[in-house]
Coordinates of C-alpha atoms in Angstrom, one line a residue:
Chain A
X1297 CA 83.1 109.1 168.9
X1298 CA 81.3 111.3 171.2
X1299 CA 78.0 113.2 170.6
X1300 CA 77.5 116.5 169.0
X1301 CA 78.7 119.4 171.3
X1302 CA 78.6 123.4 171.3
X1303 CA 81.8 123.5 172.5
X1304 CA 83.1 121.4 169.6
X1305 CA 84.3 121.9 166.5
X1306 CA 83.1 122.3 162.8
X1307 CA 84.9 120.0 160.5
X1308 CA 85.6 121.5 156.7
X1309 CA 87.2 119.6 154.4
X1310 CA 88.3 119.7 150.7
X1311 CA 90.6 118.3 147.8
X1312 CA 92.4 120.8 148.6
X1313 CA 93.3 124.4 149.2
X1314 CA 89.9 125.7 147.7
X1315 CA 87.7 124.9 150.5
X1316 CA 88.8 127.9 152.5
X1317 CA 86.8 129.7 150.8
X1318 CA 84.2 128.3 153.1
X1319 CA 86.7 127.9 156.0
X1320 CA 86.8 132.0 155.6
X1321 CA 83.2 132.9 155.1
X1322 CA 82.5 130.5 158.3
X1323 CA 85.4 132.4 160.1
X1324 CA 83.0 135.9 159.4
X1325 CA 80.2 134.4 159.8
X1326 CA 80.9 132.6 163.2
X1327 CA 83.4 134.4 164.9
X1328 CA 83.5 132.5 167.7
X1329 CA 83.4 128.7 166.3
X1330 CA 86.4 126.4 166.5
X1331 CA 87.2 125.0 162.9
X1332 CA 89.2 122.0 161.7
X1333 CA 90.1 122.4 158.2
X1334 CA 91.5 119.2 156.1
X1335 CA 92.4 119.9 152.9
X1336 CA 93.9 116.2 150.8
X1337 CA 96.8 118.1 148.7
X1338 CA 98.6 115.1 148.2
X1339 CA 95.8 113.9 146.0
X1340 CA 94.5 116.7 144.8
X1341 CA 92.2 117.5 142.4
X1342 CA 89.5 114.9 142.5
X1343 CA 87.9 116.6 139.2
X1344 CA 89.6 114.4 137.5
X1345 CA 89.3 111.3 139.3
X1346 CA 86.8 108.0 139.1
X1347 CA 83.6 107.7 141.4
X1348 CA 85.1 104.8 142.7
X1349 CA 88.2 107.0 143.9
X1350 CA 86.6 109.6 144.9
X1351 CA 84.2 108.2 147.2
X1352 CA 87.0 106.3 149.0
X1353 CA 89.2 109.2 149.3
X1354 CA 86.1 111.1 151.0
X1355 CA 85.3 108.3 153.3
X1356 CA 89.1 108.2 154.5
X1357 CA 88.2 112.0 155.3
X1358 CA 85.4 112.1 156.8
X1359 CA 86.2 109.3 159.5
X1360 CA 89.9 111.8 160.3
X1361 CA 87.5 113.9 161.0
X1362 CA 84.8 112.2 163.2
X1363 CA 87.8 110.9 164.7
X1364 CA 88.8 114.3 166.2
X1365 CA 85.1 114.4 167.7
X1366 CA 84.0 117.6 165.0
X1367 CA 80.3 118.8 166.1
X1368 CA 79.4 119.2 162.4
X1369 CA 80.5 118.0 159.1
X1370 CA 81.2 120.4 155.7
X1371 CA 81.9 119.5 152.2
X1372 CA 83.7 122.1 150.9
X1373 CA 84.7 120.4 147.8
X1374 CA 81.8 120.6 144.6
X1375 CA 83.2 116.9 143.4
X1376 CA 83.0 115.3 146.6
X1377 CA 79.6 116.6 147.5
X1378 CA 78.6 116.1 144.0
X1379 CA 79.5 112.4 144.3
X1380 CA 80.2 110.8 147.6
X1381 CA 77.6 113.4 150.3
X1382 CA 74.8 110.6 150.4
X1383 CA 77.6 107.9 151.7
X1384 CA 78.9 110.5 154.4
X1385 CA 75.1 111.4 155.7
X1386 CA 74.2 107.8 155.8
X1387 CA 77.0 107.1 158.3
X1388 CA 77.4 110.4 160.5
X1389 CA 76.2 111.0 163.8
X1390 CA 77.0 114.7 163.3
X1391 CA 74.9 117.0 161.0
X1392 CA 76.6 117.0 157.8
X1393 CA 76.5 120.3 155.0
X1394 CA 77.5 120.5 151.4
X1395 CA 78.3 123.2 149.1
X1396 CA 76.2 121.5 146.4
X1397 CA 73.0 121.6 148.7
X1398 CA 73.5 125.1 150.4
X1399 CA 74.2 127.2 146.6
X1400 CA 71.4 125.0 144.9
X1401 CA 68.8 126.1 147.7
X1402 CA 70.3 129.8 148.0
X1403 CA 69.8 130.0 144.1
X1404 CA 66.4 128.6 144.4
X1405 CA 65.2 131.0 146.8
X1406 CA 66.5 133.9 144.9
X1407 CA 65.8 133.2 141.1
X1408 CA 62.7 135.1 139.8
X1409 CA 62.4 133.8 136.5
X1410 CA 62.9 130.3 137.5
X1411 CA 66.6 129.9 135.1
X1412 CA 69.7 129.0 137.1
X1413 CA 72.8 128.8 135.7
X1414 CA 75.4 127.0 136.9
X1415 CA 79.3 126.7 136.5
X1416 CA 81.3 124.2 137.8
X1417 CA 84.3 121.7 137.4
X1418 CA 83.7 119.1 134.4
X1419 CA 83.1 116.2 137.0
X1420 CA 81.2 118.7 139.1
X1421 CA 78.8 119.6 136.0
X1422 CA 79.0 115.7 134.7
X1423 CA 77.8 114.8 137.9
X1424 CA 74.2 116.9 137.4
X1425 CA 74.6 117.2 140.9
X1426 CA 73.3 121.0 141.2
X1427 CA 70.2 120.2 138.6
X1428 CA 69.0 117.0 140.7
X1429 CA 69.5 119.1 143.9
X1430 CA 67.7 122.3 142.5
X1431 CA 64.7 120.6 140.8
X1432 CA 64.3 118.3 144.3
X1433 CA 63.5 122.0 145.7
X1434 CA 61.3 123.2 142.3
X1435 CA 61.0 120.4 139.8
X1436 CA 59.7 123.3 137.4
X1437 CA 63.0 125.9 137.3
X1438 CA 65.1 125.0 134.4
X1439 CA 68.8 124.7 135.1
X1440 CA 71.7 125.3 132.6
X1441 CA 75.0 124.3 133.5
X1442 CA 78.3 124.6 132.3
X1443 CA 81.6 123.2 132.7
X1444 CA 84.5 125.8 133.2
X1445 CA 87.9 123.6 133.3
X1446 CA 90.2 125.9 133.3
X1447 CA 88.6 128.7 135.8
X1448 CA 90.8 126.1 138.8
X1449 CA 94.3 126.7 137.0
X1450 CA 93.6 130.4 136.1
X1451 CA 92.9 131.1 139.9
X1452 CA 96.0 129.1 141.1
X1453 CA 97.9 131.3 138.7
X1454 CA 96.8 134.4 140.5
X1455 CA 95.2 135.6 137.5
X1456 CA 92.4 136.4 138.7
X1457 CA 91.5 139.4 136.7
X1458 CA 93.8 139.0 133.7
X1459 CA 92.8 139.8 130.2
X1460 CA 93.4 135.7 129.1
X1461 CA 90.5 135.0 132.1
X1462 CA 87.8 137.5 130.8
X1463 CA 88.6 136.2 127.5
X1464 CA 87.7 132.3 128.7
X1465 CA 84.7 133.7 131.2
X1466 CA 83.1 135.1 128.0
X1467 CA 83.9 132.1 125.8
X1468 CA 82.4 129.6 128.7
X1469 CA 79.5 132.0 129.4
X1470 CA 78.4 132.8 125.9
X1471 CA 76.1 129.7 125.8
X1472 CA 74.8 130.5 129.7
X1473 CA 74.0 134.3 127.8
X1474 CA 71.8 132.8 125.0
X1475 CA 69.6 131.0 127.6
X1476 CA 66.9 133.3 129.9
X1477 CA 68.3 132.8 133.3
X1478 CA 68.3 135.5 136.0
X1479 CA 70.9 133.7 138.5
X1480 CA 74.5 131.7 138.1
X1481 CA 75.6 129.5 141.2
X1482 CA 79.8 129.4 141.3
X1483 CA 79.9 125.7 141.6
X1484 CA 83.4 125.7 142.6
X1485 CA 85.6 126.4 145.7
X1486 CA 88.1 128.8 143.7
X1487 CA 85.1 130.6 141.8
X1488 CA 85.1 133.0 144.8
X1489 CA 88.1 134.7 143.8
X1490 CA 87.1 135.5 140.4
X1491 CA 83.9 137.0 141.8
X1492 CA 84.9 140.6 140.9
X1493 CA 85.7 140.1 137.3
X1494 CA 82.8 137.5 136.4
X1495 CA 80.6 140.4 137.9
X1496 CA 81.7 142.7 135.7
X1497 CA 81.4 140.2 132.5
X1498 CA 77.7 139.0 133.8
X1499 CA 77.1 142.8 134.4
X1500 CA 73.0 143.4 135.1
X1501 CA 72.2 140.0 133.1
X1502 CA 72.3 137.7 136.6
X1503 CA 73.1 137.8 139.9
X1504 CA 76.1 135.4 141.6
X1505 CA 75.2 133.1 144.0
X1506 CA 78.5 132.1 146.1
X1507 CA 78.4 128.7 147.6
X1508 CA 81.1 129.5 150.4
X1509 CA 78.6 132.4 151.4
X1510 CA 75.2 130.6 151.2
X1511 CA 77.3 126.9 153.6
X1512 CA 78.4 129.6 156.2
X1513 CA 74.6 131.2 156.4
X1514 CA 73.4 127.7 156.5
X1515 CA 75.4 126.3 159.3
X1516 CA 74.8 129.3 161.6
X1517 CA 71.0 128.5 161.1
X1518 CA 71.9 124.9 161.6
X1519 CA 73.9 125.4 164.7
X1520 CA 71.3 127.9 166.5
X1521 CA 68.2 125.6 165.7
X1522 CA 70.2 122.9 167.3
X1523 CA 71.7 124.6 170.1
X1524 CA 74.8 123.4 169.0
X1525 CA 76.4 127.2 168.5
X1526 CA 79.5 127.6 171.2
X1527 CA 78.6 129.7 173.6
X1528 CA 82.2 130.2 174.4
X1529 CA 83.0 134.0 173.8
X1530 CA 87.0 133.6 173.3
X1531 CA 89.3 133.2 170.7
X1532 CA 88.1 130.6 168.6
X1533 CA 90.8 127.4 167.7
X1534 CA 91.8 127.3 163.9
X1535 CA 93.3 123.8 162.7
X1536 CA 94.1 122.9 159.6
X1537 CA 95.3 119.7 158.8
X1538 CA 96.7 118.7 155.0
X1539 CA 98.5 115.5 153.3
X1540 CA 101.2 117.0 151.2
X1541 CA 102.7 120.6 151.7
X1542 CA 103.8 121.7 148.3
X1543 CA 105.4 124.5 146.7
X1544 CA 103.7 127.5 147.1
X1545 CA 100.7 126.2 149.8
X1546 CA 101.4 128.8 152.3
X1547 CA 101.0 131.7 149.6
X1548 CA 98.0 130.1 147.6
X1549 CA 96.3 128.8 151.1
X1550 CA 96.7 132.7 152.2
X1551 CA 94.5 134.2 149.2
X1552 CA 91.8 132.0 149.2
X1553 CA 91.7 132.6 153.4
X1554 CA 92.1 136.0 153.0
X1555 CA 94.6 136.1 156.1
X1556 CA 97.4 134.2 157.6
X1557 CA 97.0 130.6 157.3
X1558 CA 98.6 129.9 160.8
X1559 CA 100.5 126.3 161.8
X1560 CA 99.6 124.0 158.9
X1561 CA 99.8 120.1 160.1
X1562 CA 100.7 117.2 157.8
X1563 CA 99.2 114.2 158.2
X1564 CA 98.7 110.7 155.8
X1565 CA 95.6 108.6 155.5
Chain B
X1158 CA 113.6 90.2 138.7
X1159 CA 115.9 89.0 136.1
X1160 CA 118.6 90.7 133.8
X1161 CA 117.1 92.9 131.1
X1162 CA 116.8 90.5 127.9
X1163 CA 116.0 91.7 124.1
X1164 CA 112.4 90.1 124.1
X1165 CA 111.5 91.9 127.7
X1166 CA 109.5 95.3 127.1
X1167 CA 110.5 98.7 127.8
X1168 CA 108.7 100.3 130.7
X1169 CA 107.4 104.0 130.1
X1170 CA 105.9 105.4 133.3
X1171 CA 104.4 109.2 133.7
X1172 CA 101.9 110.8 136.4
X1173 CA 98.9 110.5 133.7
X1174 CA 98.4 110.8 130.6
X1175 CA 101.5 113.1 129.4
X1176 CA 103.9 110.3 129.3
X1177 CA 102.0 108.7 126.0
X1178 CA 103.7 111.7 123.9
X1179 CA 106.7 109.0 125.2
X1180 CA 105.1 105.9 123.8
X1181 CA 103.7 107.5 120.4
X1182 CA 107.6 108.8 119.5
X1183 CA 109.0 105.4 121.1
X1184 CA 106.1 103.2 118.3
X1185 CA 107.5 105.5 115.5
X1186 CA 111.0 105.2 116.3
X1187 CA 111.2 101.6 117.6
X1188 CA 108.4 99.8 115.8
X1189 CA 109.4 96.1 116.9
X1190 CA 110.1 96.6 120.1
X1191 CA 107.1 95.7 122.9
X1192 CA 106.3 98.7 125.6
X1193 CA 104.3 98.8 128.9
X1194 CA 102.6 102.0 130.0
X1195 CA 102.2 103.3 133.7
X1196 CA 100.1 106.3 134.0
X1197 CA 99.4 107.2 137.8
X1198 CA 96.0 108.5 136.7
X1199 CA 94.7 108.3 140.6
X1200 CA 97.3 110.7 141.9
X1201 CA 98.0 113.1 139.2
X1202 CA 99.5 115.7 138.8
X1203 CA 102.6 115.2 140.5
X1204 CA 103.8 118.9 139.8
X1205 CA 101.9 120.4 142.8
X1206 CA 103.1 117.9 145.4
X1207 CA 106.4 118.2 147.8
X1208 CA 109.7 116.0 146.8
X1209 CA 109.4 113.4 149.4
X1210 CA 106.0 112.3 148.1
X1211 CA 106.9 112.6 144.6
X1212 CA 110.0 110.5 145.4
X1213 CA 107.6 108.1 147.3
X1214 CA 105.4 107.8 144.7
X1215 CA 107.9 107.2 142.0
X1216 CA 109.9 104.3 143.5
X1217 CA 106.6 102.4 143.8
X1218 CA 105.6 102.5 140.1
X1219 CA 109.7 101.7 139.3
X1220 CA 109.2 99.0 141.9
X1221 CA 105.9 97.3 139.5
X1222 CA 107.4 97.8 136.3
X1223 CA 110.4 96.2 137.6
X1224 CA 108.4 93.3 138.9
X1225 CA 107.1 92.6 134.9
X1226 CA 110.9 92.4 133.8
X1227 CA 111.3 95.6 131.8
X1228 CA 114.6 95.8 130.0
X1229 CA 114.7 99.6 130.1
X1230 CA 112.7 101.9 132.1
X1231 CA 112.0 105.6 130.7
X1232 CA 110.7 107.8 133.3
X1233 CA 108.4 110.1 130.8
X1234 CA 107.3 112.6 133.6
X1235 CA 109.5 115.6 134.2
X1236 CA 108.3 116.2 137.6
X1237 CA 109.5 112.4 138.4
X1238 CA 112.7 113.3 136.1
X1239 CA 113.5 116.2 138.2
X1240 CA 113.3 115.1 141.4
X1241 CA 113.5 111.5 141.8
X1242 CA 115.7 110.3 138.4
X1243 CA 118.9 109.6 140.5
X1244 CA 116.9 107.6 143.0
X1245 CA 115.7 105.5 140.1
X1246 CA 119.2 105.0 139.1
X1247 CA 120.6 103.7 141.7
X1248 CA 118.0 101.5 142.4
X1249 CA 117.8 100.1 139.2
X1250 CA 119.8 97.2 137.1
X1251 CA 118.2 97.7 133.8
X1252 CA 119.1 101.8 131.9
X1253 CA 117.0 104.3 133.2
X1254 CA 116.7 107.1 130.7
X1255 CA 114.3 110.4 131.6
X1256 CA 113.0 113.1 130.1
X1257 CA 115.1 115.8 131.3
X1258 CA 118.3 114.2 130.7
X1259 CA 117.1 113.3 126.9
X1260 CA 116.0 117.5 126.4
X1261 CA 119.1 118.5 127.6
X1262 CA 121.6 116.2 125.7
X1263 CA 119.3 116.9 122.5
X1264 CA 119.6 121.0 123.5
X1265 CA 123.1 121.2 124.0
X1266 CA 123.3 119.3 120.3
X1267 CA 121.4 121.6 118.5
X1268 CA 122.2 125.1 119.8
X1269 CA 124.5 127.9 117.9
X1270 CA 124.5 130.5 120.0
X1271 CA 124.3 128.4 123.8
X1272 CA 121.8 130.0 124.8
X1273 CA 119.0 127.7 125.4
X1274 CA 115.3 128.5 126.9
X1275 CA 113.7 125.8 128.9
X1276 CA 109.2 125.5 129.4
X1277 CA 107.8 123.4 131.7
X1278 CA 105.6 123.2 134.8
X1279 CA 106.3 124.9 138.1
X1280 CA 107.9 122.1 139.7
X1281 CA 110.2 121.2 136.9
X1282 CA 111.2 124.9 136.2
X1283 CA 111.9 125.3 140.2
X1284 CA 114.0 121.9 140.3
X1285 CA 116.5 123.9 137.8
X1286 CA 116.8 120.1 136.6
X1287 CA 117.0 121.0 133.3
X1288 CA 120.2 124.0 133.6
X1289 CA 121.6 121.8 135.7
X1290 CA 121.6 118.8 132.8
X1291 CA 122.6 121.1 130.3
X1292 CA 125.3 122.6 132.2
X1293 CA 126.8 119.2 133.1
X1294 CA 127.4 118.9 129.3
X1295 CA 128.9 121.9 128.7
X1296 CA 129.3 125.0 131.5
X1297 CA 129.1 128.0 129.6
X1298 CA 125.8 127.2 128.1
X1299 CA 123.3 130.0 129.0
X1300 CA 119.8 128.7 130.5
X1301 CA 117.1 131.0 130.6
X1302 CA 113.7 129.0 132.1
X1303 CA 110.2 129.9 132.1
X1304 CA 106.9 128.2 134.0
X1305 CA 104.4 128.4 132.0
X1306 CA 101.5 126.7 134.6
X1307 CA 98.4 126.7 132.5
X1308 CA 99.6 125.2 129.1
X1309 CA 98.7 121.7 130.9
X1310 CA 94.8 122.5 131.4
X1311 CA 94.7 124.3 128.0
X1312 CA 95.9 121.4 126.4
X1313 CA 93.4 118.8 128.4
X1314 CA 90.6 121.3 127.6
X1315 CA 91.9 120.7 124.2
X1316 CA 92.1 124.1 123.0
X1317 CA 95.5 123.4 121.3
X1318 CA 95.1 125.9 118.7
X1319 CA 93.0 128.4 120.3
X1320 CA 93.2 132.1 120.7
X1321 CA 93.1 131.8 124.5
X1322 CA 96.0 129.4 124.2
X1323 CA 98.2 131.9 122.1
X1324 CA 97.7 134.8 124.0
X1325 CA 99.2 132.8 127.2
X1326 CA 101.7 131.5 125.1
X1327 CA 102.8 135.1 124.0
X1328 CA 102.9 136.3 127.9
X1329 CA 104.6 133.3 128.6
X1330 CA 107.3 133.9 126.1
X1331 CA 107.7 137.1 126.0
X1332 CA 110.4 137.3 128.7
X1333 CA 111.7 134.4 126.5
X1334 CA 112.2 136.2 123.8
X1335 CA 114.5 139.2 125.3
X1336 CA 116.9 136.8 125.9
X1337 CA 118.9 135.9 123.0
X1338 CA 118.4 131.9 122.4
X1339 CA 118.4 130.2 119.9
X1340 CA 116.7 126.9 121.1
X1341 CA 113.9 126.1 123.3
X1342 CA 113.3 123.0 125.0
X1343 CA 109.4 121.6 125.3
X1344 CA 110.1 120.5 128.9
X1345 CA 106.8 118.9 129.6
X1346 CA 105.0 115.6 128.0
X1347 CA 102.2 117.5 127.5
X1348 CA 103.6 120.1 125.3
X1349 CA 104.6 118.7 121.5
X1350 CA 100.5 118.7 121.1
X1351 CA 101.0 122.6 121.2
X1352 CA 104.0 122.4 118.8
X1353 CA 101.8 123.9 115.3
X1354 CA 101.1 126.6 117.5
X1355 CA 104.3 127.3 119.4
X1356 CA 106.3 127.1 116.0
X1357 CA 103.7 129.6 115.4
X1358 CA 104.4 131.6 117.7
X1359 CA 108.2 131.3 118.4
X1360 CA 108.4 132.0 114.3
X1361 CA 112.3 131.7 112.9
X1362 CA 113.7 132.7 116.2
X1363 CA 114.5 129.9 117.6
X1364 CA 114.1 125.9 117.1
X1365 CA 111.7 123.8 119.5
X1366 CA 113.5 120.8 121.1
X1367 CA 110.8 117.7 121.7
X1368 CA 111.9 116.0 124.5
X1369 CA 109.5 112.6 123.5
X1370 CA 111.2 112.5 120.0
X1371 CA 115.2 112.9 121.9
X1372 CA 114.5 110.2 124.2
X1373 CA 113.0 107.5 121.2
X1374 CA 116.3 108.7 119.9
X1375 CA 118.6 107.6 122.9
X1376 CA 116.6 104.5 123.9
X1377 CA 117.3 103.5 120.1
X1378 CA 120.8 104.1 120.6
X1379 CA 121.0 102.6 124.1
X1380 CA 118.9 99.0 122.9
X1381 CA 121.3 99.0 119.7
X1382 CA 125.1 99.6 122.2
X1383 CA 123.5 96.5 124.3
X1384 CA 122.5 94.3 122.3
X1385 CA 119.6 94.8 123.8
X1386 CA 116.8 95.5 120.8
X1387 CA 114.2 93.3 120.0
X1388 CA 115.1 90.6 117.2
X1389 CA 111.6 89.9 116.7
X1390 CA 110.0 90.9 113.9
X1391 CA 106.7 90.8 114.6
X1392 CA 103.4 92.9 115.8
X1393 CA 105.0 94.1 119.4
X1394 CA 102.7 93.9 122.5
X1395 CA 101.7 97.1 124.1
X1396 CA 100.3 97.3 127.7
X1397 CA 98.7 100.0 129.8
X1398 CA 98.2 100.3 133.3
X1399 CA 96.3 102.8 135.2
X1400 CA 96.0 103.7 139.1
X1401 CA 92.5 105.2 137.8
X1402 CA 90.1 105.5 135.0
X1403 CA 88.8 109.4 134.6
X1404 CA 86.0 110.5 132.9
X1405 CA 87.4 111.1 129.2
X1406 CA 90.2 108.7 129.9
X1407 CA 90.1 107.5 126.6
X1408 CA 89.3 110.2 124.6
X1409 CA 92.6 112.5 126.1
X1410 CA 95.1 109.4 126.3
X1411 CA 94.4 108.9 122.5
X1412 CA 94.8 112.4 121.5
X1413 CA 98.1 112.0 123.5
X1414 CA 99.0 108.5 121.4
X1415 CA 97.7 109.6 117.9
X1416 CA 96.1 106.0 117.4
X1417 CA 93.6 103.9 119.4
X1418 CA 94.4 103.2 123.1
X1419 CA 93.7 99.3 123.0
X1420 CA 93.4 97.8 126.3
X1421 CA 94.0 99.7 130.0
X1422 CA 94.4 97.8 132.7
X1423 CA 93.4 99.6 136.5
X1424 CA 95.6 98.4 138.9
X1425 CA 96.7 100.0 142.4
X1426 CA 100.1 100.6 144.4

């Protein structure tokens, strides 16, 4: 594969459809940056799956991607960062970002009172992931996660402001209440979408800290210091490339984009 | 492979865990007989992935349990049931019994009125598999089928009994409920662990048809036609096979079975 190049581009990939979340706060954030998206719906979700597995899987990934020359690599997906980002640094030529990383030092940098809280997918949570990356920045905040299973499927239903999912936010967050913290990282690709409502159940107690927003701030800084940004001023190229196209993609893939998904490409690994 | 003999096992295959609902009925009903278990732990769920992959997927785990000399093979997943049963079929020399077929013959049975209410997950619901099952035994049956998407993560979370869980289940079947049936099929392996509830819930107006207990009813039936049952009298052998191991992997598949897992073997297609 070639060297890093402005005029390449950014390579975001996930389990699945979640990860454009980031794919659309890079899209804002970068208005003029090509992206390849790969999202692996034919084995989605990884939640679920072994380390083993899942660190295979991402490898498989990551090399699609190198292969299509990307100029920088991001791990949209909480569980692969969580478990296999280590393994993808150690063998990229290309700058490679992670969820995990970006919201653990956003949440850092804005916590007052030193408590984090963070919410995530069991595996995600199980993995301490956010905790080992948040005390490598500040061994002395304390960090109180939680695992919120059923946030993924509550989100894919659409009901994303539905009486059952404030009834389930306040059951999961009724521990993160009892402890003193002043900030709550959304550990999880679909956690965007129930921004709104979990705002209004946190209310003044804490303030959100969204991953997909805190990735795209990160590779902008990224990109400049490098002087890897395209200095191209055109339309930017959008690709996104997935291994199953099931029922329903186009209309699920739309709301967490916030727009119109455009030609979706299958391929297998 | 050879021709199914009485001693040979029955194969029980399912995307995950789900299918064990299967295994526990098939224990209770058929306590001699010796059963091997295929979960495709690695690639589950199967219910959000397109027909040719499903169909893909399913040949290759009829394809191993073949190669160990099963005498029947029961395809316990109603995803696989729906979409790649007659495939199966035509492939296979020993019975094939599913899940769908087994509700729908048990259905038809039972109902009064003929009008019968189908659950399940997306993909089934949107196969119409089941109407099309029932109405294959008897036209003028009336099917009225609901998705109801999130019962499968309340149930893995475990919250079988919980409030969350009942309010779903009363939006879920409310639309259920205007129409006049009389019985409703559990069309989905993971659903008799919320039969307390659902019973509950449903109260005297209508009966709940358990697919897991119909088919330990037909495979009895089938082994007993051919000759085929088990003449031993013995402790049977039961065998499990996994694509992969997940955190909890234990802990669900035995709230699944209703009795200690025993041995798992990880194996891959």
């Amino acid at each position: 594969m070639q060297n890093a190049q402005p005029s390449h581009a950014i390579g975001v990939f996930d389990s699945g459809v979640g990860g454009l979340t980031v794919v659309r706060a890079l899209m804002d954030r970068l208005p003029f940056e090509n992206i390849i998206y790969f999202g692996d719906t034919a084995r989605v979700p990884y939640g679920v799956k072994s380390v083993a597995t899942i660190e295979h899987f991402t490898q498989q990934i990551a090399d699609f991607l190198r292969a299509q020359n990307v100029k920088m690599l991001i791990i949209a997906c909480n569980t692969m960062a969580a478990v296999a980002a280590d393994k993808v640094r150690e063998a990229s030529p290309v700058p490679v970002l992670d969820v995990i990383e970006a919201g653990a030092r956003e949440a850092a940098k804005r916590t007052k009172s030193g408590g984090i809280g963070v919410i995530g997918t069991p595996t995600t949570i199980n993995s301490n992931a956010y905790a080992r990356a948040i005390h490598t920045l500040e061994p002395k905040y304390r960090v109180y996660s939680q695992a919120c299973p059923l946030f993924v499927p509550l989100v894919e239903e659409g009901w994303v402001d539905h009486p059952v999912t404030r009834m389930v936010a306040q059951e999961y967050l009724r521990p993160v209440f009892v402890e003193s913290i002043d900030t709550l990282v959304l550990g999880c690709t679909h956690y965007p979408l129930l921004k709104p409502m979990l705002l209004d159940v946190t209310g003044s107690r804490m303030e959100l800290v969204d991953s997909a927003l805190a990735i795209a701030d990160q590779a902008a800084d990224l990109l400049a210091e490098q002087g890897l940004a395209n200095p191209h001023r055109g339309r930017p190229d959008y690709r996104c490339y997935v291994t199953d196209v099931p029922v329903k993609f186009q209309t699920i893939g739309e709301r967490f984009l916030g727009r119109s998904l455009g030609k979706v490409e299958l391929v297998s690994l």
